[in-house]
Short mmCIF file of C-alpha atoms in Angstrom, two decimals:
data_model
loop_
_atom_site.label_atom_id
_atom_site.label_comp_id
_atom_site.label_asym_id
_atom_site.label_seq_id
_atom_site.Cartn_x
_atom_site.Cartn_y
_atom_site.Cartn_z
CA UNK A 1 31.54 23.74 -7.06
CA UNK A 2 28.64 25.94 -5.98
CA UNK A 3 26.27 22.99 -6.51
CA UNK A 4 27.83 21.32 -3.48
CA UNK A 5 26.75 24.15 -1.25
CA UNK A 6 23.37 24.46 -2.92
CA UNK A 7 22.87 20.82 -1.97
CA UNK A 8 23.74 21.49 1.66
CA UNK A 9 21.18 24.28 1.69
CA UNK A 10 18.70 21.92 0.04
CA UNK A 11 18.60 19.74 3.17
CA UNK A 12 16.23 22.03 4.99
CA UNK A 13 13.29 23.98 3.69
CA UNK A 14 10.35 25.76 5.27
CA UNK A 15 11.21 25.16 8.91
CA UNK A 16 9.31 27.36 11.33
CA UNK A 17 10.18 25.61 14.59
CA UNK A 18 11.05 27.33 17.86
CA UNK A 19 14.62 28.47 18.23
CA UNK A 20 17.02 27.18 20.83
CA UNK A 21 17.48 29.92 23.39
CA UNK A 22 21.24 29.57 23.73
CA UNK A 23 22.68 28.36 20.41
CA UNK A 24 23.06 30.97 17.70
CA UNK A 25 26.47 30.48 16.08
CA UNK A 26 28.24 27.43 14.61
CA UNK A 27 31.71 26.83 13.19
CA UNK A 28 33.08 23.52 11.90
CA UNK A 29 35.69 21.98 9.67
CA UNK A 30 33.88 20.55 6.66
CA UNK A 31 34.90 17.85 4.20
CA UNK A 32 32.83 17.07 1.12
CA UNK A 33 33.60 13.90 -0.81
CA UNK A 34 31.94 13.32 -4.17
CA UNK A 35 32.16 9.85 -5.67
CA UNK A 36 32.86 9.79 -9.39
CA UNK A 37 31.56 7.17 -11.80
CA UNK A 38 34.93 5.38 -11.69
CA UNK A 39 34.61 5.09 -7.87
CA UNK A 40 37.32 7.69 -7.25
CA UNK A 41 36.54 10.66 -5.02
CA UNK A 42 36.81 14.41 -5.30
CA UNK A 43 37.58 16.21 -2.05
CA UNK A 44 36.74 19.67 -0.84
CA UNK A 45 37.98 20.81 2.58
CA UNK A 46 37.56 23.99 4.54
CA UNK A 47 35.70 25.72 7.36
CA UNK A 48 32.04 26.66 7.48
CA UNK A 49 30.58 29.40 9.67
CA UNK A 50 26.99 30.40 10.33
CA UNK A 51 25.42 32.95 12.66
CA UNK A 52 21.64 32.64 12.94
CA UNK A 53 21.24 36.37 13.54
CA UNK A 54 23.35 37.43 10.54
CA UNK A 55 21.98 34.73 8.22
CA UNK A 56 25.02 34.17 6.02
CA UNK A 57 26.60 30.76 5.43
CA UNK A 58 30.31 31.25 4.81
CA UNK A 59 32.53 28.49 3.39
CA UNK A 60 36.27 29.21 3.60
CA UNK A 61 37.70 26.51 1.32
CA UNK A 62 41.36 25.54 1.67
CA UNK A 63 41.52 22.52 -0.69
CA UNK A 64 41.76 21.91 -3.63
CA UNK A 65 42.26 25.69 -3.85
CA UNK A 66 41.57 28.66 -1.65
CA UNK A 67 38.10 30.06 -2.26
CA UNK A 68 35.31 31.64 -0.27
CA UNK A 69 31.64 30.97 -0.89
CA UNK A 70 29.03 33.14 0.79
CA UNK A 71 25.35 32.24 0.79
CA UNK A 72 23.41 35.41 1.54
CA UNK A 73 19.70 35.88 1.01
CA UNK A 74 19.02 34.10 -2.33
CA UNK A 75 22.52 34.45 -3.84
CA UNK A 76 25.78 32.48 -3.60
CA UNK A 77 28.94 34.57 -4.06
CA UNK A 78 32.31 33.05 -5.01
CA UNK A 79 35.59 34.78 -4.16
CA UNK A 80 39.22 34.07 -4.99
CA UNK A 81 42.06 36.21 -3.64
CA UNK A 82 39.45 38.54 -2.14
CA UNK A 83 38.01 39.17 -5.60
CA UNK A 84 34.44 38.39 -6.56
CA UNK A 85 34.55 35.76 -9.31
CA UNK A 86 30.89 34.89 -9.77
CA UNK A 87 27.48 34.88 -8.21
CA UNK A 88 24.42 32.76 -8.84
CA UNK A 89 20.89 32.50 -7.52
CA UNK A 90 19.96 30.02 -4.80
CA UNK A 91 16.46 28.63 -4.31
CA UNK A 92 16.82 28.70 -0.53
CA UNK A 93 17.87 31.35 1.94
CA UNK A 94 20.51 30.58 4.62
CA UNK A 95 17.85 30.35 7.31
CA UNK A 96 16.66 27.19 5.53
CA UNK A 97 20.13 25.62 5.60
CA UNK A 98 21.24 22.61 7.60
CA UNK A 99 23.22 24.88 9.91
CA UNK A 100 20.18 26.90 10.87
CA UNK A 101 18.39 23.58 11.30
CA UNK A 102 21.06 22.31 13.72
CA UNK A 103 20.92 25.46 15.82
CA UNK A 104 17.12 25.20 15.84
CA UNK A 105 17.51 21.94 17.80
CA UNK A 106 14.53 20.45 15.98
CA UNK A 107 16.09 17.43 14.37
CA UNK A 108 14.07 14.30 15.17
CA UNK A 109 11.34 15.03 12.60
CA UNK A 110 13.45 17.17 10.24
CA UNK A 111 11.58 20.21 11.55
CA UNK A 112 8.45 19.25 9.65
CA UNK A 113 6.13 19.13 12.65
CA UNK A 114 6.17 22.91 12.83
CA UNK A 115 6.04 23.47 9.08
CA UNK A 116 3.27 23.56 6.50
CA UNK A 117 3.66 19.79 5.95
CA UNK A 118 1.25 17.30 7.55
CA UNK A 119 2.00 13.80 8.85
CA UNK A 120 -0.36 11.52 6.90
CA UNK A 121 1.10 8.07 7.63
CA UNK A 122 3.20 6.68 10.49
CA UNK A 123 4.74 3.21 10.62
CA UNK A 124 6.51 1.78 13.66
CA UNK A 125 8.91 -1.18 13.59
CA UNK A 126 10.77 -1.95 16.81
CA UNK A 127 12.42 1.36 17.73
CA UNK A 128 12.18 2.85 14.22
CA UNK A 129 9.46 5.33 13.24
CA UNK A 130 8.84 6.10 9.55
CA UNK A 131 6.64 9.10 8.86
CA UNK A 132 5.25 10.31 5.56
CA UNK A 133 4.90 14.07 5.50
CA UNK A 134 2.54 15.35 2.81
CA UNK A 135 3.28 18.62 1.08
CA UNK A 136 0.69 21.41 1.23
CA UNK A 137 -1.55 21.87 -1.78
CA UNK A 138 -0.26 25.29 -2.69
CA UNK A 139 0.43 26.78 -6.13
CA UNK A 140 4.16 26.92 -6.95
CA UNK A 141 5.13 24.92 -3.86
CA UNK A 142 8.61 23.59 -4.80
CA UNK A 143 8.58 20.10 -3.27
CA UNK A 144 6.47 16.98 -2.87
CA UNK A 145 6.21 14.53 0.01
CA UNK A 146 9.05 13.88 2.46
CA UNK A 147 9.66 10.51 4.16
CA UNK A 148 11.45 10.75 7.51
CA UNK A 149 12.88 7.84 9.51
CA UNK A 150 13.91 8.28 13.14
CA UNK A 151 15.28 5.88 15.73
CA UNK A 152 15.08 6.58 19.44
CA UNK A 153 13.92 10.11 18.59
CA UNK A 154 17.05 10.69 16.50
CA UNK A 155 16.81 11.49 12.78
CA UNK A 156 18.17 8.62 10.68
CA UNK A 157 17.18 9.28 7.06
CA UNK A 158 15.21 11.61 4.81
CA UNK A 159 13.80 11.05 1.32
CA UNK A 160 12.61 14.13 -0.55
CA UNK A 161 10.29 13.81 -3.55
CA UNK A 162 9.04 16.19 -6.18
CA UNK A 163 5.35 16.82 -6.78
CA UNK A 164 5.12 13.77 -9.06
CA UNK A 165 6.64 11.45 -6.47
CA UNK A 166 10.05 11.29 -8.15
CA UNK A 167 12.89 11.12 -5.63
CA UNK A 168 15.09 14.20 -5.58
CA UNK A 169 17.36 13.32 -2.69
CA UNK A 170 18.13 10.61 -0.12
CA UNK A 171 20.11 11.41 3.01
CA UNK A 172 21.38 9.37 5.94
CA UNK A 173 22.44 11.16 9.13
CA UNK A 174 25.16 9.49 11.20
CA UNK A 175 27.67 9.88 14.04
CA UNK A 176 25.82 12.34 16.23
CA UNK A 177 27.51 14.51 18.82
CA UNK A 178 25.94 16.60 21.58
CA UNK A 179 27.27 20.15 21.95
CA UNK A 180 25.83 23.01 23.97
CA UNK A 181 22.48 21.29 24.29
CA UNK A 182 22.03 20.52 20.59
CA UNK A 183 22.45 17.28 18.63
CA UNK A 184 24.60 17.53 15.53
CA UNK A 185 25.09 14.78 12.92
CA UNK A 186 28.78 14.83 12.00
CA UNK A 187 28.40 12.68 8.88
CA UNK A 188 25.76 12.84 6.16
CA UNK A 189 25.57 10.34 3.30
CA UNK A 190 23.55 11.59 0.35
CA UNK A 191 22.39 10.67 -3.12
CA UNK A 192 21.04 13.52 -5.22
CA UNK A 193 19.18 13.13 -8.48
CA UNK A 194 19.59 15.83 -11.12
CA UNK A 195 18.37 15.47 -14.69
CA UNK A 196 18.53 11.70 -14.74
CA UNK A 197 21.99 11.46 -13.15
CA UNK A 198 23.05 10.67 -9.59
CA UNK A 199 25.52 12.45 -7.36
CA UNK A 200 26.93 10.59 -4.32
CA UNK A 201 28.25 12.70 -1.49
CA UNK A 202 29.71 12.28 1.97
CA UNK A 203 29.64 15.43 4.09
CA UNK A 204 31.60 15.39 7.35
CA UNK A 205 31.85 17.95 10.14
CA UNK A 206 34.73 18.06 12.63
CA UNK A 207 36.04 20.41 15.31
CA UNK A 208 32.55 21.81 15.82
CA UNK A 209 32.33 24.98 17.88
CA UNK A 210 29.02 26.44 19.03
CA UNK A 211 28.69 30.09 20.10
CA UNK A 212 32.26 31.13 19.34
CA UNK A 213 32.87 34.52 20.96
CA UNK A 214 34.56 37.33 19.07
CA UNK A 215 35.59 36.95 15.43
CA UNK A 216 32.35 38.66 14.45
CA UNK A 217 33.67 39.71 11.04
CA UNK A 218 34.33 36.04 10.16
CA UNK A 219 30.57 35.43 10.38
CA UNK A 220 29.57 38.53 8.44
CA UNK A 221 31.56 38.48 5.21
CA UNK A 222 30.68 41.66 3.31
CA UNK A 223 29.48 40.72 -0.16
CA UNK A 224 29.82 43.00 -3.14
CA UNK A 225 28.37 43.25 -6.58
CA UNK A 226 30.43 42.00 -9.51
#
């Protein structure tokens, strides 16, 4: 289960863009559908919360069973019945998650313009722009090149490669909504490649609330050591 949320965090890495002045907190209903090999689907439903100042992504899962996942710093904590069940390392911190990315309001180029990546090739066809972003030549840098497609200055798709050019992930961003001055894709279609196998996912956001007042403790779940 935790791999689902690791994948969501995997969307965004090394963004250093300017913050939106007014948007700092996001809450949404989330549905994750994973397609099995027999074309059936597994469903996970719940609520996700993120406060950019606190830097914890909190998933309150209601289906198929009640669980809470907290991504804090480089660890993902899993709770059931208010009891810590497990914890595992995460390669990315919450500030590199898609939720931080949304609040950053830097979506048309996947935030790469203000990162350590460089645009090395740009192709334009009608109203579509396809940009190849080349990874920095840095020891131990975790990723390779990233191909970003945008249409009318709106992010459409992202392809992430490893250092050898092997595709790690493909994502398509759909059904945008505009809330509190920020654009939010409410549906993400993704194919992830792990160890020679593919994982197909549909991630949907609904009932999105930006800058919810009060309920501060809901955005700052206190983690504990197992």
